[in-house]
Coordinates of N, CA and C in Angstrom, one line a residue:
Q24 N -72.7 -22.9 -56.5 CA -73.5 -22.6 -54.7 C -72.0 -23.6 -54.2
E25 N -71.9 -22.9 -52.4 CA -71.1 -23.1 -52.0 C -71.6 -24.2 -51.0
Q26 N -71.0 -25.5 -51.0 CA -72.1 -26.2 -49.8 C -71.1 -27.3 -49.4
L27 N -71.3 -27.8 -47.5 CA -70.8 -29.0 -47.5 C -71.7 -30.1 -47.7
R28 N -70.7 -31.3 -47.3 CA -71.6 -32.7 -47.8 C -71.5 -33.7 -46.6
E29 N -71.9 -33.5 -45.4 CA -71.1 -34.5 -44.1 C -71.9 -35.8 -44.8
S30 N -70.7 -37.4 -44.1 CA -71.3 -38.0 -44.7 C -70.8 -39.0 -43.3
G31 N -71.3 -40.7 -42.9 CA -70.5 -41.1 -41.7 C -70.9 -41.3 -40.5
G32 N -71.6 -40.9 -40.2 CA -73.1 -40.5 -39.1 C -73.6 -42.0 -38.7
G33 N -73.8 -42.8 -37.6 CA -74.9 -43.6 -37.6 C -74.8 -43.9 -36.3
L34 N -74.4 -45.4 -35.6 CA -75.0 -45.6 -34.4 C -73.6 -45.9 -33.9
A35 N -73.3 -45.9 -32.9 CA -72.0 -47.1 -32.5 C -72.1 -47.1 -30.8
Q36 N -71.6 -48.5 -30.4 CA -71.6 -48.3 -28.8 C -70.9 -48.2 -28.3
P37 N -70.7 -47.4 -27.2 CA -69.7 -47.0 -26.2 C -68.5 -47.5 -26.3
G38 N -67.5 -47.0 -26.8 CA -66.4 -47.4 -26.6 C -66.0 -47.7 -28.0
G39 N -67.0 -47.2 -29.2 CA -66.9 -47.5 -30.7 C -65.9 -46.5 -31.5
S40 N -66.3 -46.7 -31.9 CA -65.5 -45.5 -33.4 C -66.6 -45.1 -34.2
L41 N -66.3 -43.7 -35.2 CA -66.9 -43.7 -36.0 C -65.4 -42.6 -36.8
T42 N -66.0 -42.5 -38.1 CA -65.2 -41.7 -38.8 C -66.3 -41.2 -40.3
L43 N -66.2 -39.2 -39.0 CA -67.1 -38.4 -40.3 C -66.1 -37.5 -41.3
S44 N -66.8 -37.3 -42.1 CA -66.1 -36.7 -43.5 C -66.9 -36.0 -44.3
C45 N -66.6 -34.7 -44.5 CA -67.6 -34.2 -45.2 C -66.6 -33.3 -46.4
V46 N -67.6 -33.0 -47.4 CA -66.7 -32.2 -48.7 C -67.3 -31.2 -49.4
G47 N -66.7 -30.3 -49.4 CA -66.6 -29.1 -49.9 C -66.6 -28.7 -51.4
S48 N -67.9 -28.2 -51.6 CA -67.5 -27.6 -53.1 C -68.3 -26.1 -53.3
G49 N -67.8 -25.7 -54.7 CA -68.5 -24.4 -55.3 C -68.0 -23.7 -54.8
F50 N -66.9 -23.8 -53.8 CA -66.4 -22.6 -52.9 C -66.2 -21.2 -54.2
T51 N -66.0 -19.8 -53.5 CA -66.1 -18.8 -54.4 C -64.7 -18.0 -54.1
G52 N -64.7 -18.3 -52.7 CA -63.0 -17.7 -52.2 C -62.2 -19.0 -51.3
D53 N -61.0 -18.2 -51.2 CA -60.2 -19.6 -50.4 C -60.6 -19.2 -48.9
I54 N -60.7 -21.1 -48.1 CA -60.9 -21.5 -46.6 C -60.0 -20.8 -46.4
Y55 N -60.0 -20.3 -44.8 CA -59.5 -20.6 -43.4 C -59.4 -21.1 -42.7
V56 N -60.3 -21.9 -41.9 CA -60.6 -22.9 -41.4 C -61.6 -23.8 -41.5
M57 N -61.4 -24.5 -41.6 CA -62.8 -25.7 -41.3 C -63.1 -26.8 -39.9
G58 N -64.3 -26.6 -40.1 CA -63.8 -27.1 -38.6 C -65.5 -28.0 -38.4
W59 N -65.5 -28.5 -37.0 CA -66.8 -29.6 -36.5 C -67.7 -29.0 -35.5
F60 N -69.2 -29.0 -35.4 CA -69.5 -28.7 -34.4 C -70.9 -29.8 -34.0
R61 N -71.2 -29.6 -32.7 CA -72.5 -30.8 -32.7 C -73.9 -29.7 -31.5
Q62 N -74.9 -30.4 -32.1 CA -76.0 -29.8 -31.3 C -76.6 -31.4 -30.6
A63 N -76.7 -31.6 -29.8 CA -77.7 -32.7 -29.1 C -78.6 -32.3 -28.4
P64 N -79.9 -32.9 -28.6 CA -80.9 -32.3 -28.4 C -81.4 -31.5 -27.2
G65 N -82.5 -30.5 -27.4 CA -82.6 -29.8 -26.4 C -81.0 -29.3 -25.5
K66 N -80.2 -29.0 -26.5 CA -78.8 -28.0 -26.1 C -78.8 -27.1 -27.4
E67 N -78.0 -26.8 -27.3 CA -77.3 -25.3 -28.0 C -76.3 -25.9 -29.0
R68 N -76.0 -25.6 -30.1 CA -75.1 -26.1 -30.9 C -73.5 -25.8 -30.3
E69 N -72.5 -27.1 -30.4 CA -71.3 -26.5 -29.5 C -69.8 -26.9 -30.9
F70 N -68.6 -26.3 -30.5 CA -68.1 -26.0 -31.2 C -67.4 -27.7 -31.0
V71 N -66.4 -28.3 -31.8 CA -66.0 -29.4 -31.6 C -64.7 -29.6 -31.9
A72 N -64.5 -29.1 -32.9 CA -62.6 -29.3 -33.7 C -62.7 -28.7 -34.2
S73 N -62.0 -27.9 -34.6 CA -61.8 -27.0 -35.7 C -59.7 -27.4 -36.3
V74 N -59.6 -27.0 -37.5 CA -58.3 -26.8 -38.0 C -58.1 -26.1 -39.6
S75 N -56.6 -25.5 -39.2 CA -56.5 -24.3 -40.3 C -56.2 -25.0 -41.6
V76 N -56.8 -24.7 -42.6 CA -56.0 -25.2 -44.0 C -54.7 -24.9 -44.0
K77 N -53.9 -23.4 -43.7 CA -52.6 -23.2 -44.0 C -51.8 -24.0 -42.7
G78 N -52.1 -25.3 -42.3 CA -51.5 -26.3 -41.4 C -51.1 -26.0 -40.2
T79 N -52.0 -24.8 -39.5 CA -51.0 -23.7 -38.3 C -51.8 -25.1 -36.9
G80 N -52.6 -26.2 -37.0 CA -52.6 -26.9 -35.7 C -54.2 -26.8 -35.8
A81 N -54.7 -27.4 -35.1 CA -55.9 -28.0 -34.9 C -56.3 -27.5 -33.4
T82 N -57.7 -27.4 -32.4 CA -58.2 -27.2 -31.2 C -59.6 -27.8 -31.3
Y83 N -59.6 -28.8 -30.5 CA -61.0 -29.3 -29.3 C -61.1 -28.8 -28.4
E84 N -62.3 -29.0 -28.1 CA -63.7 -29.2 -27.6 C -62.8 -29.4 -26.4
E85 N -62.3 -29.5 -25.3 CA -62.0 -30.1 -23.8 C -62.1 -31.5 -24.0
S86 N -64.2 -31.7 -24.3 CA -64.4 -33.0 -24.0 C -64.0 -34.2 -25.1
V87 N -64.0 -34.0 -25.9 CA -62.6 -34.9 -26.8 C -61.8 -34.7 -27.3
K88 N -60.6 -34.5 -26.2 CA -59.0 -33.7 -26.5 C -58.3 -35.5 -26.4
G89 N -58.0 -36.4 -26.9 CA -57.4 -37.6 -26.8 C -58.3 -38.6 -27.7
R90 N -59.5 -38.2 -28.0 CA -60.5 -39.3 -28.7 C -61.1 -38.7 -29.9
F91 N -60.9 -37.2 -30.2 CA -61.7 -37.3 -31.4 C -60.5 -37.1 -32.2
T92 N -59.7 -36.6 -33.7 CA -58.9 -36.2 -34.4 C -59.1 -35.4 -35.8
I93 N -59.4 -34.5 -35.5 CA -59.3 -33.3 -37.2 C -58.5 -33.7 -38.0
S94 N -58.9 -34.1 -39.7 CA -57.6 -33.6 -40.4 C -58.5 -33.2 -41.4
M95 N -57.6 -32.6 -42.2 CA -58.5 -32.4 -43.8 C -57.2 -33.0 -44.8
D96 N -58.0 -32.2 -45.8 CA -57.8 -32.8 -47.3 C -57.6 -31.5 -48.4
N97 N -56.8 -30.7 -48.5 CA -57.1 -29.4 -48.9 C -57.4 -29.9 -50.6
A98 N -56.6 -30.3 -51.0 CA -56.9 -30.5 -52.5 C -58.4 -31.0 -52.8
R99 N -59.5 -31.5 -51.8 CA -60.5 -32.1 -51.9 C -61.4 -31.1 -51.5
N100 N -61.0 -29.9 -50.5 CA -61.8 -29.2 -49.6 C -62.2 -30.3 -49.1
A101 N -61.6 -30.8 -48.0 CA -62.5 -32.3 -47.3 C -61.9 -32.4 -46.0
V102 N -62.3 -32.5 -45.2 CA -61.8 -32.4 -43.4 C -63.2 -33.8 -42.8
Y103 N -62.0 -34.2 -42.1 CA -63.0 -35.5 -41.4 C -62.9 -35.3 -40.2
L104 N -63.5 -36.4 -39.2 CA -63.8 -36.3 -37.6 C -63.5 -37.8 -37.6
Q105 N -62.4 -38.1 -36.9 CA -62.3 -39.4 -36.2 C -62.5 -39.2 -35.3
M106 N -63.6 -40.6 -34.8 CA -63.9 -40.6 -33.2 C -64.1 -41.8 -32.4
I107 N -63.2 -42.0 -31.5 CA -63.5 -43.1 -30.6 C -63.3 -42.9 -29.6
R108 N -63.3 -43.9 -29.3 CA -63.7 -44.5 -27.3 C -65.3 -43.3 -26.8
L109 N -66.1 -43.5 -28.1 CA -67.0 -42.6 -28.2 C -67.8 -42.9 -27.1
K110 N -68.8 -41.9 -26.3 CA -69.5 -42.0 -25.4 C -71.0 -41.5 -25.4
P111 N -71.7 -42.2 -25.0 CA -73.4 -41.4 -25.0 C -73.2 -40.3 -25.1
E112 N -72.9 -39.3 -24.6 CA -72.8 -38.0 -24.6 C -72.1 -37.2 -25.4
D113 N -72.1 -38.7 -26.5 CA -71.1 -37.9 -27.9 C -72.3 -37.9 -28.9
T114 N -73.4 -37.8 -28.8 CA -74.7 -38.1 -29.6 C -75.4 -37.2 -30.0
A115 N -75.4 -36.8 -31.1 CA -75.4 -35.2 -31.3 C -75.9 -35.3 -33.1
V116 N -76.2 -34.3 -33.4 CA -76.2 -33.9 -35.3 C -74.5 -33.1 -34.9
Y117 N -74.2 -33.6 -35.9 CA -72.9 -33.3 -35.9 C -73.1 -32.8 -37.9
Y118 N -72.1 -31.1 -37.7 CA -72.5 -30.3 -38.2 C -70.0 -29.9 -39.1
C119 N -70.4 -30.1 -40.1 CA -69.5 -29.7 -41.2 C -69.7 -28.2 -41.4
A120 N -68.5 -26.7 -40.8 CA -68.4 -25.6 -41.4 C -67.0 -25.2 -42.2
A121 N -66.9 -23.8 -42.5 CA -65.9 -23.7 -43.7 C -66.1 -22.2 -43.4
A122 N -64.7 -21.3 -42.1 CA -64.6 -20.3 -42.2 C -64.1 -19.8 -43.7
T123 N -64.4 -18.4 -44.7 CA -63.7 -18.0 -45.2 C -62.4 -17.3 -45.1
E124 N -61.7 -16.5 -45.8 CA -61.0 -15.9 -45.4 C -61.3 -14.2 -45.2
S125 N -62.1 -14.2 -46.5 CA -62.5 -12.7 -46.4 C -63.6 -12.3 -45.1
T126 N -64.0 -13.4 -44.6 CA -65.1 -13.5 -43.2 C -64.3 -13.8 -41.5
R127 N -63.9 -14.7 -42.2 CA -63.1 -15.4 -40.8 C -63.7 -16.3 -39.9
T128 N -65.2 -16.1 -40.1 CA -66.5 -16.6 -39.3 C -67.5 -17.3 -40.3
Y129 N -67.6 -19.0 -39.5 CA -68.4 -20.0 -39.5 C -69.5 -19.2 -40.8
D130 N -68.9 -19.2 -41.9 CA -70.5 -19.3 -43.0 C -71.1 -20.0 -43.9
I131 N -70.6 -20.6 -44.1 CA -71.0 -22.2 -44.7 C -71.4 -23.0 -43.7
W132 N -71.8 -24.2 -44.4 CA -72.8 -25.0 -43.3 C -73.5 -25.9 -44.1
G133 N -72.8 -27.5 -43.5 CA -74.0 -28.6 -44.1 C -74.9 -28.8 -43.2
Q134 N -75.3 -29.3 -43.6 CA -76.3 -29.9 -43.5 C -76.4 -31.0 -42.2
G135 N -75.7 -31.4 -41.8 CA -75.8 -32.5 -40.4 C -75.8 -33.6 -40.8
T136 N -74.9 -34.3 -40.2 CA -75.0 -36.1 -40.2 C -75.1 -36.2 -38.6
Q137 N -76.0 -37.8 -37.7 CA -76.8 -37.9 -36.5 C -75.8 -39.2 -36.5
V138 N -74.9 -38.6 -35.2 CA -74.1 -39.4 -34.2 C -75.0 -40.3 -32.9
T139 N -75.2 -41.4 -33.0 CA -75.6 -41.7 -31.9 C -75.3 -43.2 -31.6
V140 N -74.8 -42.5 -30.3 CA -74.0 -43.8 -29.2 C -74.6 -44.7 -28.3
S141 N -74.8 -46.1 -28.6 CA -75.6 -46.1 -28.1 C -75.6 -48.1 -27.7
S142 N -75.8 -48.3 -26.6 CA -75.6 -49.9 -26.5 C -77.3 -51.0 -26.3

């Protein structure tokens, strides 16, 4: 069974930092790209960042550029999101997702991890 499991969420103060981790297992095909999304209360799920498995680069949502860094460990099918200078508006449930080579769409999702930024 294809699975993604996130960890590392929690409470941080404004200006603080957190690192999210996501490890995949049971993949039946090659992964094309892995990414992070988030959903704040009452809002639509939005894209945060993605990274290509082949190392062609990373993409970020505008509001997190310069504060968040996505990285990947291909050998472990793991993706990380280092978050610094956190803001209250970063509060959300963060989801890890993977797109397979066959579909090139995000069709494998984790269960989400809560990030709360508050003083």
